[in-house]
Coordinates of C-alpha atoms in Angstrom, one line a residue:
M1 CA 221.6 23.9 376.0
E2 CA 223.6 22.0 378.6
S3 CA 227.1 20.6 378.1
T4 CA 227.3 16.8 378.2
E5 CA 229.6 17.7 381.1
E6 CA 226.5 19.1 382.9
I7 CA 224.6 16.2 382.6
S8 CA 224.8 12.9 384.3
C9 CA 226.3 9.8 382.7
V10 CA 225.8 6.2 384.0
S11 CA 227.7 2.9 384.0
Q12 CA 226.5 -0.1 382.3
Q13 CA 225.5 -1.3 385.9
E14 CA 223.5 1.4 386.6
A15 CA 221.8 1.4 383.4
I16 CA 220.5 -1.7 384.2
E17 CA 219.4 -1.4 387.3
I18 CA 217.4 1.9 386.4
G19 CA 216.0 -0.6 383.6
Q20 CA 215.0 -2.8 386.5
M21 CA 213.4 -0.1 388.6
L22 CA 211.3 1.2 385.8
M23 CA 209.8 -2.4 384.7
G24 CA 209.8 -3.3 388.6
P25 CA 208.2 -1.4 391.2
L26 CA 207.7 1.6 388.9
G27 CA 205.3 -0.4 386.8
F28 CA 206.4 0.2 383.1
T29 CA 206.6 -2.4 380.1
V30 CA 208.8 -3.0 377.9
D31 CA 206.1 -2.2 375.1
Q32 CA 206.0 1.2 376.7
L33 CA 209.6 2.0 377.3
M34 CA 210.2 0.8 373.4
E35 CA 207.6 2.7 372.4
M36 CA 209.2 6.1 374.3
A37 CA 212.4 5.3 372.9
G38 CA 211.6 4.6 369.3
L39 CA 209.7 8.0 369.3
S40 CA 212.5 10.0 370.9
V41 CA 214.7 8.7 368.0
A42 CA 212.6 9.8 365.1
S43 CA 212.0 13.0 367.0
A44 CA 215.5 13.8 366.9
I45 CA 215.9 12.8 363.0
G46 CA 212.8 14.8 362.0
E47 CA 210.1 16.7 363.4
V48 CA 212.4 17.5 366.6
S49 CA 215.2 18.6 364.7
A50 CA 218.5 19.7 366.0
L51 CA 218.1 23.4 365.0
M52 CA 214.5 23.7 366.6
A53 CA 215.5 21.2 369.6
Y54 CA 218.6 23.7 370.2
W55 CA 215.9 27.0 369.7
Y56 CA 213.5 25.4 372.0
N57 CA 215.9 24.5 374.7
V58 CA 216.9 28.5 374.7
V59 CA 213.6 29.8 374.0
P60 CA 210.7 27.5 375.5
V61 CA 208.0 28.7 373.1
V62 CA 205.7 26.5 371.1
A63 CA 203.1 28.9 369.1
P64 CA 201.5 27.9 365.4
D65 CA 202.6 29.8 362.6
S66 CA 206.2 30.7 364.6
M67 CA 209.4 30.5 363.2
F68 CA 209.6 27.0 364.1
S69 CA 207.4 25.6 361.7
T70 CA 209.6 27.3 359.3
L71 CA 212.9 26.3 360.2
P72 CA 214.5 23.3 358.1
P73 CA 215.1 20.0 360.2
V74 CA 219.0 19.4 360.2
Y75 CA 217.7 15.8 358.2
S76 CA 214.9 17.4 356.3
R77 CA 212.8 14.6 354.6
S78 CA 213.3 16.5 351.6
E79 CA 216.7 15.8 351.6
Y80 CA 217.4 12.9 353.3
T81 CA 214.3 10.8 352.4
R82 CA 215.6 7.0 352.3
V83 CA 216.0 5.8 355.5
L84 CA 217.8 2.4 356.4
V85 CA 217.1 1.3 360.3
I86 CA 219.2 -1.7 360.7
C87 CA 217.9 -3.8 363.6
G88 CA 219.6 -6.1 366.4
P89 CA 218.0 -9.1 368.0
G90 CA 217.3 -7.3 371.1
N91 CA 215.4 -4.2 372.7
N92 CA 217.8 -1.8 370.9
G93 CA 216.3 -3.3 367.8
G94 CA 212.9 -2.9 369.0
D95 CA 213.8 0.8 369.6
G96 CA 214.5 0.8 365.9
L97 CA 211.3 -0.6 364.6
V98 CA 209.7 1.9 366.8
A99 CA 211.5 4.7 365.1
A100 CA 211.1 3.6 361.6
R101 CA 207.3 3.2 362.4
H102 CA 207.0 6.9 363.7
L103 CA 209.7 8.2 360.5
H104 CA 207.1 6.4 358.2
H105 CA 204.4 8.9 359.8
F106 CA 206.9 11.5 359.5
G107 CA 206.8 11.6 355.6
Y108 CA 210.4 9.5 355.8
K109 CA 210.8 6.5 353.7
P110 CA 212.0 3.7 356.0
S111 CA 213.4 0.5 355.4
I112 CA 214.3 -2.1 357.8
C113 CA 217.0 -4.9 357.7
Y114 CA 216.1 -7.2 360.8
P115 CA 218.1 -10.3 360.4
K116 CA 217.8 -12.3 363.5
R117 CA 213.7 -11.5 364.0
N118 CA 212.7 -12.0 367.7
T119 CA 209.4 -13.7 367.1
E120 CA 208.1 -12.9 370.7
P121 CA 206.3 -10.0 372.0
P122 CA 206.5 -7.1 371.8
F123 CA 209.0 -7.3 368.8
A124 CA 206.1 -9.7 366.5
G125 CA 203.8 -7.0 367.2
L126 CA 205.9 -4.5 366.3
V127 CA 206.6 -5.9 362.5
T128 CA 203.1 -6.5 362.2
Q129 CA 202.1 -2.5 362.6
L130 CA 204.9 -1.7 359.7
E131 CA 204.0 -4.7 357.3
S132 CA 200.6 -3.0 357.7
L133 CA 202.3 0.2 356.6
S134 CA 203.7 -1.7 353.8
V135 CA 207.5 -0.6 355.3
P136 CA 209.9 -2.9 353.6
F137 CA 211.9 -5.3 355.4
L138 CA 215.1 -5.9 353.2
P139 CA 217.2 -9.1 353.5
V140 CA 220.8 -8.7 354.1
E141 CA 221.5 -10.0 350.5
D142 CA 219.6 -7.2 349.0
L143 CA 221.5 -4.7 350.2
P144 CA 224.1 -2.8 348.5
V145 CA 227.7 -3.3 349.2
Q146 CA 227.9 0.8 349.6
L147 CA 224.8 1.7 351.6
S148 CA 225.1 5.4 350.8
S149 CA 224.4 4.5 346.9
D150 CA 220.6 3.6 348.2
F151 CA 220.2 5.7 351.7
E152 CA 220.7 9.3 352.9
I153 CA 220.2 8.0 356.4
I154 CA 221.6 4.8 358.5
V155 CA 219.9 4.3 362.0
D156 CA 221.9 1.9 364.1
A157 CA 219.5 -0.2 366.3
I158 CA 221.9 -3.2 366.5
F159 CA 223.2 -3.3 369.9
G160 CA 222.7 -1.3 373.0
F161 CA 224.0 -1.3 376.6
S162 CA 224.3 -4.9 377.2
F163 CA 226.4 -5.2 374.7
H164 CA 230.1 -5.3 376.0
G165 CA 232.0 -3.8 372.4
N166 CA 235.5 -3.4 372.0
T167 CA 237.6 -2.8 375.4
S168 CA 240.8 -2.1 376.6
F169 CA 243.2 -5.4 378.3
L170 CA 242.9 -3.7 381.3
S171 CA 239.3 -3.2 381.6
F172 CA 238.5 -6.7 380.7
C173 CA 240.8 -8.2 383.0
L174 CA 239.0 -6.4 385.7
T175 CA 235.8 -7.6 384.3
F176 CA 236.8 -11.2 383.4
P177 CA 239.0 -13.0 385.5
L178 CA 239.4 -15.5 382.5
V179 CA 241.7 -12.9 381.3
F180 CA 243.9 -13.3 384.3
L181 CA 244.2 -16.8 383.7
F182 CA 245.8 -16.2 380.3
A183 CA 247.5 -13.1 380.7
E184 CA 249.6 -15.1 383.8
K185 CA 251.0 -17.6 381.1
A186 CA 252.2 -14.6 378.9
K187 CA 255.6 -14.0 379.5
T188 CA 256.0 -10.5 377.9
A189 CA 254.0 -7.5 378.0
I190 CA 253.1 -7.8 374.3
E191 CA 252.7 -11.4 374.6
C192 CA 249.9 -10.1 377.8
Y193 CA 248.4 -7.6 375.0
I194 CA 248.0 -10.2 372.2
T195 CA 246.3 -12.6 374.5
S196 CA 243.8 -9.7 375.3
L197 CA 243.0 -9.3 372.2
A198 CA 242.6 -12.6 371.6
V199 CA 240.2 -13.0 374.6
C200 CA 238.4 -9.9 372.9
Q201 CA 237.7 -11.2 369.6
T202 CA 235.2 -13.7 371.5
W203 CA 232.9 -10.8 372.3
N204 CA 232.8 -9.1 368.4
P205 CA 229.5 -9.0 367.0
R206 CA 228.5 -12.5 365.3
P207 CA 227.4 -12.3 361.3
P208 CA 226.1 -10.5 359.8
F209 CA 226.2 -7.5 362.3
D210 CA 230.1 -7.6 362.0
S211 CA 229.7 -7.0 358.5
F212 CA 227.1 -3.9 359.4
I213 CA 229.4 -2.3 361.7
R214 CA 232.4 -2.6 359.3
R215 CA 230.0 -0.9 356.3
L216 CA 229.0 2.0 358.6
V217 CA 232.8 2.5 359.8
S218 CA 233.4 3.1 356.0
I219 CA 230.7 5.4 355.9
K220 CA 232.5 7.9 357.9
N221 CA 236.0 7.4 355.6
Q222 CA 233.5 8.4 352.6
Q223 CA 232.7 11.3 354.5
R224 CA 236.3 12.1 355.0
T225 CA 237.3 11.9 351.4
H226 CA 234.2 14.0 350.5
E227 CA 232.3 11.4 348.6
I228 CA 228.4 11.4 348.7
A229 CA 227.6 9.3 352.2
A230 CA 224.8 8.9 354.0
V231 CA 224.4 10.0 357.9
V232 CA 224.8 7.2 360.6
I233 CA 222.7 7.7 363.8
S234 CA 222.9 5.6 366.6
V235 CA 220.4 4.5 368.8
D236 CA 221.7 5.0 372.6
I237 CA 225.1 3.4 371.8
P238 CA 227.0 3.0 368.8
S239 CA 227.2 -0.8 368.0
G240 CA 230.6 -2.3 368.7
W241 CA 231.7 0.5 371.5
H242 CA 232.2 -0.5 375.1
V243 CA 229.5 0.8 377.0
E244 CA 231.6 2.8 379.3
E245 CA 234.7 3.5 377.7
G246 CA 233.4 4.1 374.0
D247 CA 235.7 3.1 370.8
I248 CA 238.7 2.1 372.8
C249 CA 240.5 0.6 369.3
G250 CA 239.7 3.9 367.3
E251 CA 238.3 1.9 364.4
G252 CA 234.4 1.7 365.3
I253 CA 231.4 3.4 364.0
E254 CA 231.6 7.3 364.0
P255 CA 227.9 8.3 364.0
D256 CA 226.8 12.1 363.1
M257 CA 224.1 11.7 365.7
L258 CA 223.5 9.8 368.8
V259 CA 220.3 9.6 370.5
S260 CA 220.9 8.7 373.9
L261 CA 217.7 7.2 376.1
T262 CA 216.3 7.6 379.9
A263 CA 220.3 8.8 380.7
P264 CA 223.2 8.9 378.9
T265 CA 226.0 6.1 379.3
L266 CA 229.4 6.8 380.0
C267 CA 230.8 6.4 376.6
A268 CA 228.7 9.6 375.4
K269 CA 231.4 11.2 376.8
K270 CA 233.4 10.0 374.1
F271 CA 231.0 10.9 371.5
C272 CA 232.4 13.5 368.8
G273 CA 229.3 14.2 366.2
P274 CA 227.6 17.1 365.6
H275 CA 224.3 16.0 366.9
H276 CA 223.6 15.0 370.6
F277 CA 220.2 14.2 371.7
L278 CA 218.7 12.9 374.9
G279 CA 215.2 10.9 374.8
G280 CA 214.2 10.1 378.4
R281 CA 211.1 12.3 379.2
F282 CA 209.2 9.7 381.3
V283 CA 212.4 9.2 384.0
P284 CA 210.3 9.1 387.9
Q285 CA 211.7 11.7 390.3
S286 CA 212.8 8.4 392.4
I287 CA 215.0 7.1 390.0
I288 CA 216.5 11.0 389.7
D289 CA 217.1 10.8 393.4
K290 CA 218.2 7.4 394.1
F291 CA 221.2 7.7 391.3
K292 CA 221.5 11.3 392.0
L293 CA 221.2 12.0 388.2
K294 CA 221.1 15.3 386.3
L295 CA 219.1 15.7 383.3
P296 CA 218.3 18.4 381.5
S297 CA 214.8 19.9 381.4
Y298 CA 212.7 18.9 378.0
P299 CA 211.5 21.9 376.0
G300 CA 207.4 22.5 375.3
T301 CA 206.0 19.1 374.7
S302 CA 209.4 17.6 373.0
M303 CA 210.3 14.1 373.4
C304 CA 213.5 14.5 373.1
V305 CA 216.4 17.7 373.8
R306 CA 219.9 18.6 372.5
I307 CA 222.8 17.9 374.8
G308 CA 226.5 18.5 374.5
N309 CA 228.2 21.1 372.8
L310 CA 227.2 22.3 369.0
P311 CA 230.0 20.9 366.5
E312 CA 232.5 23.3 365.3
T313 CA 232.0 23.6 361.5
N314 CA 234.5 24.0 358.7
L315 CA 233.1 26.9 357.2
S316 CA 234.7 27.0 353.7
A317 CA 232.3 23.6 353.7
Q318 CA 229.0 25.1 354.3
K319 CA 226.7 25.8 351.0
G320 CA 225.6 29.4 349.7
I321 CA 226.3 32.1 352.3
F322 CA 230.1 30.5 352.7
T323 CA 230.9 30.7 349.5
A324 CA 232.2 33.5 347.2
S325 CA 229.9 36.8 347.8
E326 CA 229.4 36.6 343.8
N327 CA 227.5 33.4 344.4
L328 CA 225.5 34.7 347.8
E329 CA 221.6 33.1 346.9
V330 CA 219.3 35.6 347.3
E331 CA 215.7 34.9 348.4
E332 CA 212.7 37.1 347.0
N333 CA 211.4 37.3 350.6
P334 CA 213.8 38.7 353.1
I335 CA 212.1 36.8 356.0
D336 CA 213.1 33.7 354.0
Q337 CA 216.6 35.0 353.7
F338 CA 216.8 36.1 357.4
Q339 CA 215.2 32.3 358.4
K340 CA 218.0 30.8 355.8
W341 CA 220.7 32.9 357.8
L342 CA 219.3 32.1 360.9
G343 CA 219.6 28.1 360.4
D344 CA 223.0 28.5 359.1
A345 CA 224.1 30.0 362.2
L346 CA 222.5 27.4 364.6
E347 CA 224.3 24.3 362.2
A348 CA 227.8 26.3 362.6
G349 CA 227.2 26.7 366.4
V350 CA 226.9 30.2 366.7
K351 CA 226.3 30.6 370.5
E352 CA 222.9 32.6 371.1
P353 CA 222.1 33.4 368.1
H354 CA 218.6 34.3 368.7
Y355 CA 220.0 36.8 370.9
M356 CA 219.5 40.8 368.7
V357 CA 220.2 44.4 369.2
L358 CA 216.7 46.0 369.9
S359 CA 217.6 50.4 369.6
T360 CA 214.6 52.3 370.6
A361 CA 214.2 56.1 370.8
G362 CA 211.8 58.1 372.7
K363 CA 210.4 61.3 372.3
N364 CA 213.4 63.5 372.9
A365 CA 215.1 61.6 369.7
K366 CA 217.7 60.0 372.2
P367 CA 218.3 56.4 371.2
S368 CA 219.1 53.2 373.5
S369 CA 220.2 49.7 372.7
R370 CA 220.1 46.6 374.6
M371 CA 220.2 42.7 374.2
V372 CA 216.8 41.1 373.8
S373 CA 215.6 37.7 373.3
L374 CA 214.1 36.6 369.3
E375 CA 211.0 34.4 370.4
G376 CA 209.5 33.9 367.2
V377 CA 209.7 35.3 363.5
N378 CA 207.3 34.6 360.6
K379 CA 205.9 36.6 357.6
D380 CA 204.4 39.4 360.4
G381 CA 207.5 40.3 361.9
F382 CA 210.0 39.7 364.7
V383 CA 208.4 39.2 368.4
W384 CA 209.8 39.5 371.7
H385 CA 208.4 39.7 375.4
T386 CA 209.5 42.3 378.1
N387 CA 207.7 44.2 381.0
Y388 CA 205.3 47.2 379.6
R389 CA 206.7 49.6 382.2
S390 CA 210.3 49.2 381.0
R391 CA 212.1 51.8 379.6
K392 CA 212.0 50.1 375.5
A393 CA 208.6 49.9 376.1
R394 CA 208.2 53.4 377.4
E395 CA 210.3 54.5 374.3
I396 CA 208.4 52.5 371.9
S397 CA 205.1 53.8 373.3
E398 CA 206.6 57.5 372.1
N399 CA 208.0 56.7 369.1
P400 CA 206.6 53.5 367.7
H401 CA 209.7 52.7 365.4
A402 CA 212.8 50.9 366.2
S403 CA 215.5 48.8 364.8
L404 CA 217.0 45.3 365.4
L405 CA 220.3 44.0 364.8
F406 CA 221.9 40.2 364.7
Y407 CA 225.7 39.8 364.4
W408 CA 226.7 35.8 364.0
G409 CA 230.5 36.3 364.0
P410 CA 231.5 32.8 363.3
I411 CA 229.5 32.8 359.9
K412 CA 230.8 36.8 359.2
C413 CA 227.0 37.4 358.5
Q414 CA 225.2 40.1 360.0
V415 CA 221.3 41.4 359.8
R416 CA 219.9 44.9 360.5
V417 CA 216.0 45.1 360.2
E418 CA 214.2 48.5 360.7
G419 CA 210.4 49.1 361.3
F420 CA 207.2 49.9 363.0
V421 CA 206.5 48.3 366.7
E422 CA 203.1 47.1 367.9
Q423 CA 201.9 45.1 371.0
V424 CA 200.9 41.9 370.5
S425 CA 197.2 40.9 371.0
D426 CA 196.6 39.5 374.8
E427 CA 195.4 36.4 373.5
E428 CA 199.3 35.9 371.9
S429 CA 200.8 37.1 374.9
E430 CA 199.0 34.5 376.9
Q431 CA 199.7 31.7 374.5
Y432 CA 203.2 32.5 374.7
F433 CA 203.3 32.6 378.4
S434 CA 201.4 29.8 379.1
S435 CA 204.2 27.5 377.0
L436 CA 206.9 28.4 379.2
P437 CA 207.8 26.3 382.0
R438 CA 206.8 27.1 386.1
D439 CA 209.8 28.5 387.1
I440 CA 210.6 30.8 384.1
Q441 CA 206.6 32.0 384.1
I442 CA 207.8 33.4 388.3
R443 CA 210.6 35.9 387.1
P444 CA 208.2 38.4 384.8
T445 CA 206.0 38.4 387.7
V446 CA 208.7 38.9 390.7
S447 CA 210.9 41.2 388.4
K448 CA 210.3 45.0 388.4
Q449 CA 212.2 46.0 385.2
S450 CA 214.2 48.9 385.2
T451 CA 213.4 49.7 388.9
L452 CA 215.8 50.7 391.9
I453 CA 216.6 47.5 393.7
H454 CA 219.3 46.7 396.8
G455 CA 220.6 43.9 395.6
R456 CA 220.5 40.6 393.6
E457 CA 219.6 38.9 397.1
V458 CA 215.7 40.6 396.7
L459 CA 215.0 39.0 393.9
H460 CA 216.4 36.1 395.1
Q461 CA 214.3 36.3 398.3
Q462 CA 210.8 37.3 396.4
Y463 CA 211.3 34.7 394.0
K464 CA 211.6 31.7 396.7
E465 CA 208.6 33.3 398.4
F466 CA 206.3 33.7 395.2
E467 CA 207.5 29.9 394.6
E468 CA 206.0 29.2 398.1
K469 CA 203.1 31.0 397.6
Y470 CA 201.9 29.0 394.7
H471 CA 203.6 26.1 395.3
Y472 CA 200.5 23.9 394.3
R473 CA 200.0 25.4 390.7
T474 CA 201.7 24.0 388.0
S475 CA 201.0 27.0 385.8
L476 CA 201.0 30.5 386.8
P477 CA 198.6 33.5 385.1
R478 CA 200.2 36.1 383.0
P479 CA 201.3 39.5 384.8
K480 CA 199.2 42.4 383.2
H481 CA 202.4 44.4 383.0
W482 CA 204.1 41.7 380.8
G483 CA 203.2 40.8 377.5
G484 CA 205.0 40.4 373.9
Y485 CA 205.6 43.5 371.3
R486 CA 206.4 42.7 367.3
L487 CA 208.1 44.8 365.1
I488 CA 206.7 44.7 361.1
P489 CA 210.1 45.2 359.0
E490 CA 209.9 48.0 356.5
F491 CA 213.7 47.5 355.8
F492 CA 216.4 44.6 355.8
E493 CA 220.1 45.2 355.4
F494 CA 221.9 41.8 354.7
W495 CA 225.9 42.1 355.5
Q496 CA 228.1 38.7 354.5
G497 CA 231.7 39.4 355.6
E498 CA 234.7 37.5 353.4
E499 CA 238.4 37.1 354.5
S500 CA 239.3 39.2 351.1
Q501 CA 237.6 42.3 353.1
V502 CA 235.3 42.3 349.8
H503 CA 232.1 42.4 351.7
L504 CA 228.6 42.4 350.4
K505 CA 225.2 44.1 351.1
L506 CA 221.7 43.3 350.0
R507 CA 219.2 45.6 350.8
Y508 CA 215.2 45.4 350.9
Y509 CA 212.7 48.1 350.5
A510 CA 209.0 47.8 351.4
E511 CA 207.2 48.8 348.7
E512 CA 202.6 49.3 348.3
I513 CA 202.1 48.3 344.7
D514 CA 198.5 47.6 344.0
G515 CA 197.6 46.9 347.4
R516 CA 200.2 44.5 348.6
R517 CA 203.6 44.6 349.9
V518 CA 206.3 44.1 347.6
W519 CA 210.2 43.9 348.5
T520 CA 212.5 45.7 346.4
I521 CA 216.1 44.2 346.6
H522 CA 219.3 46.2 345.9
R523 CA 222.5 44.7 345.7
L524 CA 224.8 47.1 347.1
V525 CA 228.7 48.2 346.1
P526 CA 231.1 46.2 348.2
Q527 CA 232.7 48.5 351.1

């Protein structure tokens, strides 16, 4: 995952020029851009959840029956069913209409408030599509005063980068000479500031959108007082923000999720919410070159990618594993327990939670350990990939028993897994390898793991030569010396720490009863 500081952010003028290029010489239509933008927003909310997008960004794997099919989205439709999409009159509102349609197909229950309907194409067609799906359009007067009482998610698709938003006196003076005219007549700095506010008010949104923005602001106040509150998701730019300077007045919307489109605007640097995504997989290379954009790669087949730092989490506010040990929620199946804890680690912002210590021992019984990347987990076990000629592979061939250790310090959780190791099938290894980006496919081909080398520059040179040799290929064949292993678990130990040092251990033992595998759970005395 790349931080926002490593990704290009564009100015308002650059955003306008990019749009003009897309719809001009590059041949895109407004319909196409809205469709891709709306799908990106819906994907960030639902199917491509924050957990999955983060994981994909670190481990680019797309495989059926993998761990990703069981990790819950941050805003899963089971808990965040009712969605209100508030659409403005412009293209941002069109993105919201498209997002609502996709959310409907993802299993959510969207409703739309579209008070200033645009009756021109493509907006009229988007409305017709939603009406054919029986997605309700709600008039402003039918909405509750407290939006959180009827909805779990509010999508802010009111204004995009063409709205000036609240602004400072200095930036307003630099942008609009009219303010200078007024300011010159002011005798004091205070009068000058008051004059700037008076002029800025002419740029405030008109009814009913001014009321919507105030109500979205109030949702954050509800969250601060620990009331039940909906989450707010802003499309491209939080409505009312200045496109470059953000929420200068400090009284604007504070969304929980921001989905930037094409490239983040400068105001995205001011976003402090927990979930920031970018949707814009369609950006042509000519635009990237002209504007010198640095954009992240998109994982798998996803339409969005998580950017920015994961949020710091108030651990005391977390449910389940963060409460007292006696309240620890225990799953009957240890795989379910593991995936739950992994999900908590992801949400808490633990860095690289998928890395694990793999310990093996050869026929001489001498143990060795190293960090490897978990690349899939399901009912069959834990999967990683490596060179078949490496030391760990050799030791596994001599002694097919190993252990895994996961430690997530910020949430005081540790998981130890022991079991039998087997090679995954060639078909599984091929499927995983083919899902990797081309630049990552080159690495196992070039790297002769655990062999002597004169220096890192040798690898760089080999990588460059291989890339030049196969520059015409979008995908490479899997090296025969590289593939996957699966640890089939026989034992789990879950350790949960507490500040009081009264820790807790849960152990799961696999037993065969009447021809089927059953897990026995032992709750150990605190150490």
